[in-house]
Every structure is written in structure tokens, then in C-alpha cells.
Amino acid sequence: MNNTLKTRLNNREISISDPIFEEINHIQMENEERLVHLNTEFHSKQERNQILSTIIDAEVDETVTILPPFHTDFGKHITLGKHIFINRNAMFVDLGGITLDDHVLIGPRVNLITVDHLIEPEKRRGLKTKPIHVKRNAWIGAAATILPGVTIGENSIIAAGAIVTKDVPDNVIVVGSPARITNELSF
């Protein structure tokens, strides 16, 4: 169901009157209880990963570490690789799809946003989604925001507080708002 829903949502305008909103709201409500459970009680790492597996509807590898609280507005369009670290208060607005490849680091209070509201005032409650892809070994610093449709390149670093509005190539450091390349990394 979720891949079909993701395909139907991807990169198109969805008006507030579209019946798909009912499907979205139903899934969001199902996940509310799971998120409250994850974020308000103590759990071992294994228990956290089991709860996260039910939230994203996919197996979470034992090498993934997530520190609560963790926030998502949808949950079912998150794909996680191995050896991922997600720090406290991360917000995943994942209706458009968020993919984190292996060895990704997510700092505290990072926002990954895959949804945009429409510009015209009479359509503004509608939305458009675009996926985010964070490639292998990327590091997103504290309180950075990644906007819809952005790909973060392999080994790249997003500085704390950066707002990323366009794709980031491999092996660079970006800073600022909007984020811009300040260093190229050589390994």
C-alpha cells in the first residue's frame, strides 16, 4: 500500500479535496500511538528499533541508533540503511519519501522536509511532495533543514543550522542559508 501511495503522491499537486488525504490521515493516526510510545517511555536500543520498524513499516537494522524523541508526520515513507545514527528531536516530514543510506549521521533537531504547500492562496492547504535522499557517509549537523527534492552527496557534511535548498554534490561541506559549498573534501 505505501509504495503505491508514495508513487501516487510523488511530485504532483494534491488538493485538499483529494480523497488521498483520507488515506494519509488514517496512516498518520495509526502512527500517533507508536510515536507517543517511542518518545515517552524508556526503551532499550533493540526495543526502540522494533517500535521504529512498526512506524516505518520496514525492518530497522540492529546497527541503527535512534535517540528519542523522534518525530515524523507520516512514517511509512522512511527508508533506513545500516549504521545510521539519528540524534534527538529529529523531524522527518516523510510523505514524499526519505532515504538514508548506510553510515549517515543526523544531528539533533535536524529537519528533513519532503512536503511543500501550494503557492496560490486558494490552493494553499494542498501540497506537493518531493523525496529526499541522503547518501552514504553524509553528516547533517544540528538544526540543519533539508528541503523537498534535495539529494545530499556521499561523504558530504551539512553544517549546523544550514538550510539546504538544492542538491549537494559528493565530498563537500555546505554552510549557511541557503547552503553553499565552502570546502571540498579529499580522502
Short mmCIF file of N, CA and C in Angstrom, two decimals:
data_model
loop_
_atom_site.label_atom_id
_atom_site.label_comp_id
_atom_site.label_asym_id
_atom_site.label_seq_id
_atom_site.Cartn_x
_atom_site.Cartn_y
_atom_site.Cartn_z
N MET A 1 0.82 -1.20 0.00
CA MET A 1 0.00 0.00 0.00
C MET A 1 0.86 1.25 0.00
N ASN A 2 1.94 1.27 0.81
CA ASN A 2 2.71 2.50 0.97
C ASN A 2 3.49 2.88 -0.27
N ASN A 3 4.10 1.90 -0.95
CA ASN A 3 4.81 2.23 -2.19
C ASN A 3 3.84 2.76 -3.23
N THR A 4 2.64 2.18 -3.27
CA THR A 4 1.63 2.67 -4.19
C THR A 4 1.24 4.10 -3.83
N LEU A 5 1.03 4.35 -2.55
CA LEU A 5 0.69 5.70 -2.09
C LEU A 5 1.82 6.67 -2.41
N LYS A 6 3.06 6.27 -2.14
CA LYS A 6 4.21 7.13 -2.42
C LYS A 6 4.28 7.47 -3.91
N THR A 7 4.04 6.47 -4.75
CA THR A 7 4.04 6.70 -6.20
C THR A 7 2.94 7.67 -6.60
N ARG A 8 1.77 7.52 -6.01
CA ARG A 8 0.65 8.41 -6.33
C ARG A 8 0.88 9.84 -5.85
N LEU A 9 1.69 10.00 -4.81
CA LEU A 9 1.95 11.32 -4.25
C LEU A 9 3.11 12.04 -4.91
N ASN A 10 4.05 11.29 -5.47
CA ASN A 10 5.33 11.84 -5.87
C ASN A 10 5.23 12.93 -6.92
N ASN A 11 5.72 14.09 -6.55
CA ASN A 11 5.95 15.23 -7.45
C ASN A 11 4.70 15.66 -8.22
N ARG A 12 3.58 15.68 -7.52
CA ARG A 12 2.37 16.22 -8.14
C ARG A 12 1.61 17.03 -7.11
N GLU A 13 0.79 17.95 -7.59
CA GLU A 13 -0.04 18.75 -6.71
C GLU A 13 -1.22 17.92 -6.23
N ILE A 14 -1.49 18.02 -4.94
CA ILE A 14 -2.61 17.29 -4.34
C ILE A 14 -3.49 18.30 -3.63
N SER A 15 -4.71 18.44 -4.10
CA SER A 15 -5.62 19.40 -3.48
C SER A 15 -6.18 18.83 -2.19
N ILE A 16 -6.62 19.72 -1.32
CA ILE A 16 -7.16 19.31 -0.02
C ILE A 16 -8.41 18.46 -0.18
N SER A 17 -9.10 18.57 -1.30
CA SER A 17 -10.32 17.78 -1.52
C SER A 17 -10.03 16.39 -2.11
N ASP A 18 -8.79 16.10 -2.43
CA ASP A 18 -8.41 14.81 -2.99
C ASP A 18 -8.65 13.71 -1.96
N PRO A 19 -9.30 12.62 -2.34
CA PRO A 19 -9.56 11.51 -1.39
C PRO A 19 -8.28 10.91 -0.79
N ILE A 20 -7.14 11.14 -1.41
CA ILE A 20 -5.89 10.60 -0.88
C ILE A 20 -5.58 11.16 0.52
N PHE A 21 -6.09 12.36 0.82
CA PHE A 21 -5.87 12.94 2.15
C PHE A 21 -6.47 12.06 3.25
N GLU A 22 -7.56 11.39 2.97
CA GLU A 22 -8.16 10.50 3.96
C GLU A 22 -7.23 9.33 4.26
N GLU A 23 -6.62 8.76 3.22
CA GLU A 23 -5.64 7.69 3.41
C GLU A 23 -4.46 8.16 4.25
N ILE A 24 -3.95 9.35 3.92
CA ILE A 24 -2.81 9.91 4.65
C ILE A 24 -3.17 10.10 6.12
N ASN A 25 -4.32 10.70 6.38
CA ASN A 25 -4.75 10.94 7.77
C ASN A 25 -4.92 9.63 8.54
N HIS A 26 -5.43 8.61 7.90
CA HIS A 26 -5.61 7.31 8.55
C HIS A 26 -4.25 6.74 9.00
N ILE A 27 -3.26 6.77 8.11
CA ILE A 27 -1.92 6.25 8.44
C ILE A 27 -1.28 7.10 9.53
N GLN A 28 -1.44 8.42 9.45
CA GLN A 28 -0.89 9.30 10.48
C GLN A 28 -1.47 8.95 11.85
N MET A 29 -2.75 8.73 11.93
CA MET A 29 -3.39 8.42 13.20
C MET A 29 -2.91 7.07 13.74
N GLU A 30 -2.71 6.09 12.86
CA GLU A 30 -2.18 4.80 13.29
C GLU A 30 -0.81 4.96 13.93
N ASN A 31 0.00 5.85 13.38
CA ASN A 31 1.37 6.02 13.88
C ASN A 31 1.46 6.90 15.12
N GLU A 32 0.46 7.72 15.39
CA GLU A 32 0.48 8.60 16.55
C GLU A 32 0.79 7.84 17.84
N GLU A 33 0.06 6.75 18.07
CA GLU A 33 0.24 5.97 19.29
C GLU A 33 1.65 5.39 19.37
N ARG A 34 2.17 4.91 18.25
CA ARG A 34 3.52 4.34 18.21
C ARG A 34 4.57 5.41 18.55
N LEU A 35 4.39 6.61 18.00
CA LEU A 35 5.33 7.69 18.28
C LEU A 35 5.30 8.10 19.74
N VAL A 36 4.10 8.20 20.30
CA VAL A 36 3.98 8.54 21.72
C VAL A 36 4.68 7.48 22.56
N HIS A 37 4.46 6.21 22.23
CA HIS A 37 5.09 5.11 22.95
C HIS A 37 6.62 5.19 22.84
N LEU A 38 7.14 5.44 21.65
CA LEU A 38 8.58 5.55 21.44
C LEU A 38 9.18 6.69 22.26
N ASN A 39 8.48 7.81 22.31
CA ASN A 39 9.05 9.04 22.85
C ASN A 39 8.78 9.31 24.32
N THR A 40 7.91 8.54 24.96
CA THR A 40 7.55 8.88 26.35
C THR A 40 7.90 7.81 27.37
N GLU A 41 8.46 6.70 26.93
CA GLU A 41 8.88 5.65 27.85
C GLU A 41 10.32 5.27 27.55
N PHE A 42 11.00 4.72 28.57
CA PHE A 42 12.35 4.23 28.34
C PHE A 42 12.29 2.91 27.58
N HIS A 43 13.16 2.78 26.57
CA HIS A 43 13.27 1.54 25.80
C HIS A 43 14.74 1.26 25.53
N SER A 44 15.08 -0.02 25.50
CA SER A 44 16.43 -0.39 25.07
C SER A 44 16.57 -0.05 23.59
N LYS A 45 17.80 -0.07 23.09
CA LYS A 45 18.03 0.19 21.67
C LYS A 45 17.24 -0.79 20.81
N GLN A 46 17.25 -2.06 21.18
CA GLN A 46 16.53 -3.07 20.42
C GLN A 46 15.03 -2.77 20.42
N GLU A 47 14.47 -2.39 21.56
CA GLU A 47 13.05 -2.06 21.62
C GLU A 47 12.72 -0.82 20.78
N ARG A 48 13.61 0.20 20.85
CA ARG A 48 13.39 1.41 20.02
C ARG A 48 13.35 1.04 18.54
N ASN A 49 14.28 0.19 18.12
CA ASN A 49 14.32 -0.20 16.71
C ASN A 49 13.09 -1.02 16.32
N GLN A 50 12.58 -1.83 17.22
CA GLN A 50 11.36 -2.58 16.94
C GLN A 50 10.17 -1.64 16.78
N ILE A 51 10.07 -0.64 17.64
CA ILE A 51 8.97 0.33 17.53
C ILE A 51 9.13 1.13 16.24
N LEU A 52 10.36 1.55 15.95
CA LEU A 52 10.61 2.29 14.71
C LEU A 52 10.25 1.43 13.49
N SER A 53 10.52 0.13 13.55
CA SER A 53 10.14 -0.76 12.45
C SER A 53 8.64 -0.72 12.19
N THR A 54 7.84 -0.67 13.26
CA THR A 54 6.39 -0.60 13.06
C THR A 54 5.97 0.77 12.53
N ILE A 55 6.70 1.80 12.92
CA ILE A 55 6.37 3.15 12.43
C ILE A 55 6.65 3.26 10.94
N ILE A 56 7.81 2.75 10.49
CA ILE A 56 8.17 2.90 9.07
C ILE A 56 7.71 1.72 8.22
N ASP A 57 7.19 0.70 8.88
CA ASP A 57 6.66 -0.48 8.18
C ASP A 57 7.75 -1.20 7.39
N ALA A 58 8.94 -1.28 8.01
CA ALA A 58 10.08 -1.98 7.41
C ALA A 58 11.05 -2.34 8.54
N GLU A 59 11.80 -3.40 8.33
CA GLU A 59 12.77 -3.82 9.34
C GLU A 59 13.87 -2.77 9.50
N VAL A 60 14.16 -2.40 10.75
CA VAL A 60 15.25 -1.48 11.05
C VAL A 60 16.44 -2.33 11.52
N ASP A 61 17.57 -2.16 10.86
CA ASP A 61 18.76 -2.94 11.17
C ASP A 61 19.23 -2.68 12.60
N GLU A 62 19.79 -3.70 13.22
CA GLU A 62 20.27 -3.57 14.60
C GLU A 62 21.39 -2.54 14.75
N THR A 63 22.04 -2.17 13.65
CA THR A 63 23.13 -1.19 13.70
C THR A 63 22.63 0.25 13.70
N VAL A 64 21.33 0.45 13.54
CA VAL A 64 20.74 1.80 13.54
C VAL A 64 20.54 2.23 14.99
N THR A 65 20.94 3.47 15.28
CA THR A 65 20.71 4.04 16.61
C THR A 65 19.87 5.30 16.45
N ILE A 66 18.78 5.33 17.20
CA ILE A 66 17.91 6.50 17.21
C ILE A 66 17.72 6.92 18.66
N LEU A 67 17.95 8.21 18.93
CA LEU A 67 17.76 8.73 20.27
C LEU A 67 16.45 9.53 20.30
N PRO A 68 15.53 9.13 21.15
CA PRO A 68 14.26 9.85 21.22
C PRO A 68 14.42 11.19 21.94
N PRO A 69 13.53 12.11 21.74
CA PRO A 69 12.34 11.93 20.92
C PRO A 69 12.66 12.02 19.43
N PHE A 70 11.90 11.25 18.68
CA PHE A 70 11.96 11.22 17.22
C PHE A 70 10.58 11.61 16.72
N HIS A 71 10.53 12.44 15.69
CA HIS A 71 9.25 12.92 15.18
C HIS A 71 9.13 12.63 13.69
N THR A 72 7.93 12.23 13.31
CA THR A 72 7.59 12.09 11.91
C THR A 72 6.12 12.42 11.76
N ASP A 73 5.77 13.02 10.64
CA ASP A 73 4.36 13.35 10.42
C ASP A 73 3.63 12.23 9.71
N PHE A 74 4.36 11.25 9.17
CA PHE A 74 3.73 10.17 8.43
C PHE A 74 4.35 8.83 8.82
N GLY A 75 5.65 8.65 8.54
CA GLY A 75 6.37 7.47 8.99
C GLY A 75 6.58 6.38 7.98
N LYS A 76 5.63 6.15 7.12
CA LYS A 76 5.68 4.98 6.24
C LYS A 76 6.56 5.15 5.01
N HIS A 77 7.08 6.36 4.78
CA HIS A 77 7.91 6.59 3.60
C HIS A 77 9.36 6.91 3.98
N ILE A 78 9.82 6.25 5.05
CA ILE A 78 11.21 6.37 5.51
C ILE A 78 11.92 5.07 5.20
N THR A 79 13.10 5.17 4.56
CA THR A 79 13.93 4.01 4.26
C THR A 79 15.29 4.22 4.91
N LEU A 80 15.69 3.26 5.75
CA LEU A 80 16.93 3.39 6.51
C LEU A 80 17.92 2.29 6.12
N GLY A 81 19.17 2.69 5.89
CA GLY A 81 20.24 1.73 5.65
C GLY A 81 20.78 1.19 6.97
N LYS A 82 22.06 0.88 7.00
CA LYS A 82 22.72 0.34 8.19
C LYS A 82 23.68 1.37 8.77
N HIS A 83 24.00 1.20 10.05
CA HIS A 83 24.96 2.04 10.76
C HIS A 83 24.57 3.52 10.71
N ILE A 84 23.30 3.78 10.89
CA ILE A 84 22.78 5.15 10.90
C ILE A 84 22.64 5.61 12.34
N PHE A 85 22.94 6.89 12.57
CA PHE A 85 22.73 7.49 13.88
C PHE A 85 21.81 8.70 13.72
N ILE A 86 20.70 8.70 14.45
CA ILE A 86 19.75 9.81 14.42
C ILE A 86 19.65 10.36 15.84
N ASN A 87 20.09 11.61 16.00
CA ASN A 87 20.12 12.24 17.31
C ASN A 87 18.74 12.76 17.70
N ARG A 88 18.64 13.31 18.88
CA ARG A 88 17.37 13.72 19.48
C ARG A 88 16.65 14.83 18.71
N ASN A 89 15.32 14.73 18.74
CA ASN A 89 14.43 15.75 18.18
C ASN A 89 14.54 15.91 16.67
N ALA A 90 14.93 14.85 15.98
CA ALA A 90 14.90 14.90 14.51
C ALA A 90 13.45 14.91 14.06
N MET A 91 13.16 15.67 12.99
CA MET A 91 11.82 15.74 12.43
C MET A 91 11.87 15.29 10.99
N PHE A 92 11.18 14.18 10.69
CA PHE A 92 11.11 13.63 9.34
C PHE A 92 9.71 13.86 8.80
N VAL A 93 9.57 14.83 7.90
CA VAL A 93 8.30 15.05 7.19
C VAL A 93 8.43 14.23 5.91
N ASP A 94 8.01 12.98 5.98
CA ASP A 94 8.42 11.97 5.00
C ASP A 94 7.37 11.57 3.99
N LEU A 95 6.29 12.28 3.86
CA LEU A 95 5.24 11.88 2.93
C LEU A 95 5.80 11.68 1.51
N GLY A 96 6.77 12.51 1.12
CA GLY A 96 7.39 12.41 -0.20
C GLY A 96 8.48 11.37 -0.30
N GLY A 97 8.90 10.81 0.83
CA GLY A 97 9.93 9.77 0.85
C GLY A 97 11.28 10.29 1.31
N ILE A 98 11.83 9.67 2.33
CA ILE A 98 13.16 9.99 2.84
C ILE A 98 13.98 8.70 2.84
N THR A 99 15.13 8.74 2.19
CA THR A 99 16.04 7.59 2.15
C THR A 99 17.36 8.01 2.76
N LEU A 100 17.79 7.26 3.80
CA LEU A 100 19.11 7.45 4.40
C LEU A 100 19.93 6.21 4.08
N ASP A 101 21.01 6.39 3.34
CA ASP A 101 21.90 5.29 3.01
C ASP A 101 22.75 4.92 4.24
N ASP A 102 23.58 3.91 4.10
CA ASP A 102 24.42 3.44 5.20
C ASP A 102 25.34 4.54 5.73
N HIS A 103 25.60 4.48 7.02
CA HIS A 103 26.58 5.32 7.72
C HIS A 103 26.22 6.82 7.74
N VAL A 104 24.95 7.14 7.65
CA VAL A 104 24.51 8.54 7.72
C VAL A 104 24.41 8.97 9.18
N LEU A 105 24.83 10.20 9.45
CA LEU A 105 24.71 10.80 10.79
C LEU A 105 23.72 11.96 10.71
N ILE A 106 22.73 11.96 11.60
CA ILE A 106 21.73 13.02 11.67
C ILE A 106 21.87 13.68 13.04
N GLY A 107 22.18 14.98 13.05
CA GLY A 107 22.37 15.70 14.30
C GLY A 107 21.05 16.01 14.99
N PRO A 108 21.13 16.58 16.21
CA PRO A 108 19.91 16.92 16.94
C PRO A 108 19.15 18.05 16.23
N ARG A 109 17.83 17.96 16.31
CA ARG A 109 16.91 18.97 15.79
C ARG A 109 17.00 19.16 14.28
N VAL A 110 17.48 18.16 13.56
CA VAL A 110 17.52 18.22 12.09
C VAL A 110 16.10 18.07 11.56
N ASN A 111 15.79 18.81 10.49
CA ASN A 111 14.50 18.73 9.81
C ASN A 111 14.71 18.24 8.39
N LEU A 112 14.06 17.13 8.05
CA LEU A 112 14.04 16.63 6.68
C LEU A 112 12.60 16.79 6.19
N ILE A 113 12.40 17.70 5.23
CA ILE A 113 11.05 18.12 4.84
C ILE A 113 10.81 17.74 3.37
N THR A 114 9.85 16.85 3.12
CA THR A 114 9.56 16.42 1.75
C THR A 114 8.24 16.97 1.22
N VAL A 115 7.60 17.83 1.97
CA VAL A 115 6.28 18.36 1.60
C VAL A 115 6.35 19.88 1.50
N ASP A 116 5.72 20.41 0.46
CA ASP A 116 5.58 21.85 0.27
C ASP A 116 4.10 22.14 0.10
N HIS A 117 3.63 23.24 0.66
CA HIS A 117 2.26 23.68 0.37
C HIS A 117 2.26 24.44 -0.95
N LEU A 118 1.12 24.48 -1.56
CA LEU A 118 0.98 25.16 -2.85
C LEU A 118 0.99 26.67 -2.65
N ILE A 119 1.44 27.41 -3.64
CA ILE A 119 1.66 28.85 -3.53
C ILE A 119 0.36 29.65 -3.57
N GLU A 120 -0.55 29.31 -4.48
CA GLU A 120 -1.76 30.10 -4.64
C GLU A 120 -2.60 30.04 -3.38
N PRO A 121 -3.05 31.22 -2.85
CA PRO A 121 -3.80 31.23 -1.59
C PRO A 121 -5.01 30.30 -1.58
N GLU A 122 -5.74 30.21 -2.67
CA GLU A 122 -6.94 29.38 -2.69
C GLU A 122 -6.61 27.88 -2.73
N LYS A 123 -5.35 27.53 -3.03
CA LYS A 123 -4.92 26.13 -3.07
C LYS A 123 -3.95 25.78 -1.94
N ARG A 124 -3.64 26.73 -1.09
CA ARG A 124 -2.52 26.60 -0.16
C ARG A 124 -2.61 25.42 0.80
N ARG A 125 -3.78 24.95 1.12
CA ARG A 125 -3.89 23.78 2.01
C ARG A 125 -3.54 22.48 1.28
N GLY A 126 -3.44 22.55 -0.03
CA GLY A 126 -2.97 21.41 -0.79
C GLY A 126 -1.46 21.28 -0.65
N LEU A 127 -0.90 20.24 -1.27
CA LEU A 127 0.54 20.05 -1.13
C LEU A 127 1.15 19.40 -2.35
N LYS A 128 2.47 19.42 -2.34
CA LYS A 128 3.28 18.77 -3.36
C LYS A 128 4.44 18.09 -2.63
N THR A 129 4.78 16.88 -3.03
CA THR A 129 5.86 16.15 -2.36
C THR A 129 7.02 15.90 -3.32
N LYS A 130 8.22 15.90 -2.74
CA LYS A 130 9.43 15.52 -3.48
C LYS A 130 10.34 14.80 -2.50
N PRO A 131 10.98 13.71 -2.91
CA PRO A 131 11.78 12.91 -1.98
C PRO A 131 13.11 13.57 -1.62
N ILE A 132 13.64 13.13 -0.48
CA ILE A 132 14.98 13.48 -0.02
C ILE A 132 15.80 12.20 0.01
N HIS A 133 17.05 12.29 -0.46
CA HIS A 133 17.97 11.15 -0.42
C HIS A 133 19.27 11.63 0.21
N VAL A 134 19.67 11.00 1.30
CA VAL A 134 20.93 11.30 1.96
C VAL A 134 21.84 10.11 1.72
N LYS A 135 22.91 10.36 0.96
CA LYS A 135 23.78 9.26 0.52
C LYS A 135 24.79 8.87 1.60
N ARG A 136 25.44 7.76 1.34
CA ARG A 136 26.38 7.10 2.25
C ARG A 136 27.37 8.07 2.89
N ASN A 137 27.55 7.92 4.19
CA ASN A 137 28.54 8.66 5.00
C ASN A 137 28.27 10.16 5.11
N ALA A 138 27.11 10.62 4.69
CA ALA A 138 26.81 12.05 4.85
C ALA A 138 26.54 12.34 6.32
N TRP A 139 26.81 13.58 6.71
CA TRP A 139 26.61 14.03 8.08
C TRP A 139 25.81 15.33 8.02
N ILE A 140 24.66 15.33 8.65
CA ILE A 140 23.82 16.52 8.70
C ILE A 140 23.88 17.07 10.11
N GLY A 141 24.45 18.28 10.25
CA GLY A 141 24.70 18.88 11.56
C GLY A 141 23.45 19.39 12.25
N ALA A 142 23.59 19.70 13.52
CA ALA A 142 22.49 20.11 14.38
C ALA A 142 21.67 21.23 13.77
N ALA A 143 20.35 21.06 13.85
CA ALA A 143 19.36 22.07 13.45
C ALA A 143 19.42 22.45 11.97
N ALA A 144 20.04 21.63 11.15
CA ALA A 144 20.01 21.86 9.70
C ALA A 144 18.64 21.47 9.17
N THR A 145 18.25 22.09 8.06
CA THR A 145 16.99 21.78 7.40
C THR A 145 17.26 21.42 5.95
N ILE A 146 16.73 20.27 5.54
CA ILE A 146 16.85 19.82 4.16
C ILE A 146 15.46 19.92 3.55
N LEU A 147 15.33 20.64 2.44
CA LEU A 147 14.03 20.92 1.83
C LEU A 147 13.67 19.88 0.76
N PRO A 148 12.40 19.88 0.30
CA PRO A 148 11.93 18.86 -0.63
C PRO A 148 12.77 18.74 -1.91
N GLY A 149 12.98 17.48 -2.31
CA GLY A 149 13.64 17.19 -3.58
C GLY A 149 15.15 17.20 -3.54
N VAL A 150 15.75 17.37 -2.37
CA VAL A 150 17.21 17.51 -2.26
C VAL A 150 17.87 16.15 -2.08
N THR A 151 19.02 15.98 -2.74
CA THR A 151 19.91 14.84 -2.53
C THR A 151 21.19 15.36 -1.92
N ILE A 152 21.61 14.72 -0.84
CA ILE A 152 22.87 15.06 -0.17
C ILE A 152 23.89 14.02 -0.62
N GLY A 153 25.00 14.48 -1.20
CA GLY A 153 26.00 13.59 -1.77
C GLY A 153 26.77 12.79 -0.75
N GLU A 154 27.39 11.73 -1.24
CA GLU A 154 28.19 10.83 -0.42
C GLU A 154 29.32 11.59 0.27
N ASN A 155 29.52 11.30 1.55
CA ASN A 155 30.58 11.87 2.40
C ASN A 155 30.42 13.36 2.69
N SER A 156 29.40 13.99 2.21
CA SER A 156 29.25 15.44 2.40
C SER A 156 28.78 15.77 3.81
N ILE A 157 29.08 17.01 4.21
CA ILE A 157 28.74 17.50 5.54
C ILE A 157 27.87 18.73 5.38
N ILE A 158 26.75 18.73 6.08
CA ILE A 158 25.86 19.88 6.14
C ILE A 158 26.10 20.54 7.50
N ALA A 159 26.57 21.77 7.50
CA ALA A 159 26.91 22.45 8.74
C ALA A 159 25.67 22.69 9.59
N ALA A 160 25.88 22.82 10.89
CA ALA A 160 24.79 23.10 11.82
C ALA A 160 24.05 24.35 11.38
N GLY A 161 22.73 24.27 11.40
CA GLY A 161 21.89 25.41 11.07
C GLY A 161 21.73 25.72 9.60
N ALA A 162 22.36 24.97 8.73
CA ALA A 162 22.25 25.22 7.29
C ALA A 162 20.83 24.93 6.80
N ILE A 163 20.43 25.65 5.76
CA ILE A 163 19.17 25.37 5.09
C ILE A 163 19.51 24.99 3.66
N VAL A 164 19.26 23.72 3.33
CA VAL A 164 19.68 23.17 2.05
C VAL A 164 18.49 23.18 1.09
N THR A 165 18.62 23.96 0.03
CA THR A 165 17.53 24.16 -0.92
C THR A 165 17.77 23.47 -2.26
N LYS A 166 19.00 22.97 -2.49
CA LYS A 166 19.31 22.29 -3.75
C LYS A 166 20.29 21.16 -3.48
N ASP A 167 20.45 20.29 -4.45
CA ASP A 167 21.32 19.12 -4.30
C ASP A 167 22.73 19.52 -3.89
N VAL A 168 23.33 18.64 -3.08
CA VAL A 168 24.71 18.83 -2.61
C VAL A 168 25.54 17.72 -3.23
N PRO A 169 26.65 18.06 -3.94
CA PRO A 169 27.47 17.01 -4.55
C PRO A 169 28.21 16.19 -3.50
N ASP A 170 28.86 15.13 -3.93
CA ASP A 170 29.69 14.30 -3.05
C ASP A 170 30.87 15.11 -2.52
N ASN A 171 31.32 14.76 -1.31
CA ASN A 171 32.60 15.21 -0.76
C ASN A 171 32.75 16.73 -0.62
N VAL A 172 31.71 17.39 -0.11
CA VAL A 172 31.80 18.83 0.14
C VAL A 172 31.23 19.16 1.51
N ILE A 173 31.54 20.36 1.99
CA ILE A 173 30.91 20.92 3.19
C ILE A 173 30.08 22.11 2.73
N VAL A 174 28.82 22.16 3.18
CA VAL A 174 27.97 23.30 2.87
C VAL A 174 27.54 23.97 4.17
N VAL A 175 27.42 25.31 4.11
CA VAL A 175 27.02 26.09 5.28
C VAL A 175 26.06 27.19 4.85
N GLY A 176 25.30 27.70 5.80
CA GLY A 176 24.52 28.91 5.58
C GLY A 176 23.09 28.69 5.12
N SER A 177 22.47 29.83 4.81
CA SER A 177 21.08 29.85 4.36
C SER A 177 20.92 30.86 3.24
N PRO A 178 20.69 30.39 2.01
CA PRO A 178 20.71 28.99 1.61
C PRO A 178 22.13 28.43 1.64
N ALA A 179 22.22 27.13 1.84
CA ALA A 179 23.53 26.49 1.97
C ALA A 179 24.35 26.63 0.70
N ARG A 180 25.64 26.84 0.90
CA ARG A 180 26.57 26.96 -0.23
C ARG A 180 27.85 26.18 0.13
N ILE A 181 28.54 25.73 -0.89
CA ILE A 181 29.77 24.95 -0.69
C ILE A 181 30.87 25.87 -0.19
N THR A 182 31.52 25.46 0.90
CA THR A 182 32.66 26.22 1.42
C THR A 182 33.96 25.44 1.33
N ASN A 183 33.88 24.11 1.34
CA ASN A 183 35.08 23.28 1.27
C ASN A 183 34.80 22.05 0.43
N GLU A 184 35.84 21.60 -0.26
CA GLU A 184 35.78 20.30 -0.92
C GLU A 184 36.64 19.36 -0.11
N LEU A 185 36.15 18.16 0.10
CA LEU A 185 36.84 17.17 0.92
C LEU A 185 37.60 16.23 0.01
N SER A 186 38.83 15.91 0.40
CA SER A 186 39.61 14.92 -0.36
C SER A 186 40.02 13.81 0.60
N PHE A 187 39.80 12.62 0.16
CA PHE A 187 40.10 11.46 1.00
C PHE A 187 41.08 10.56 0.31
#
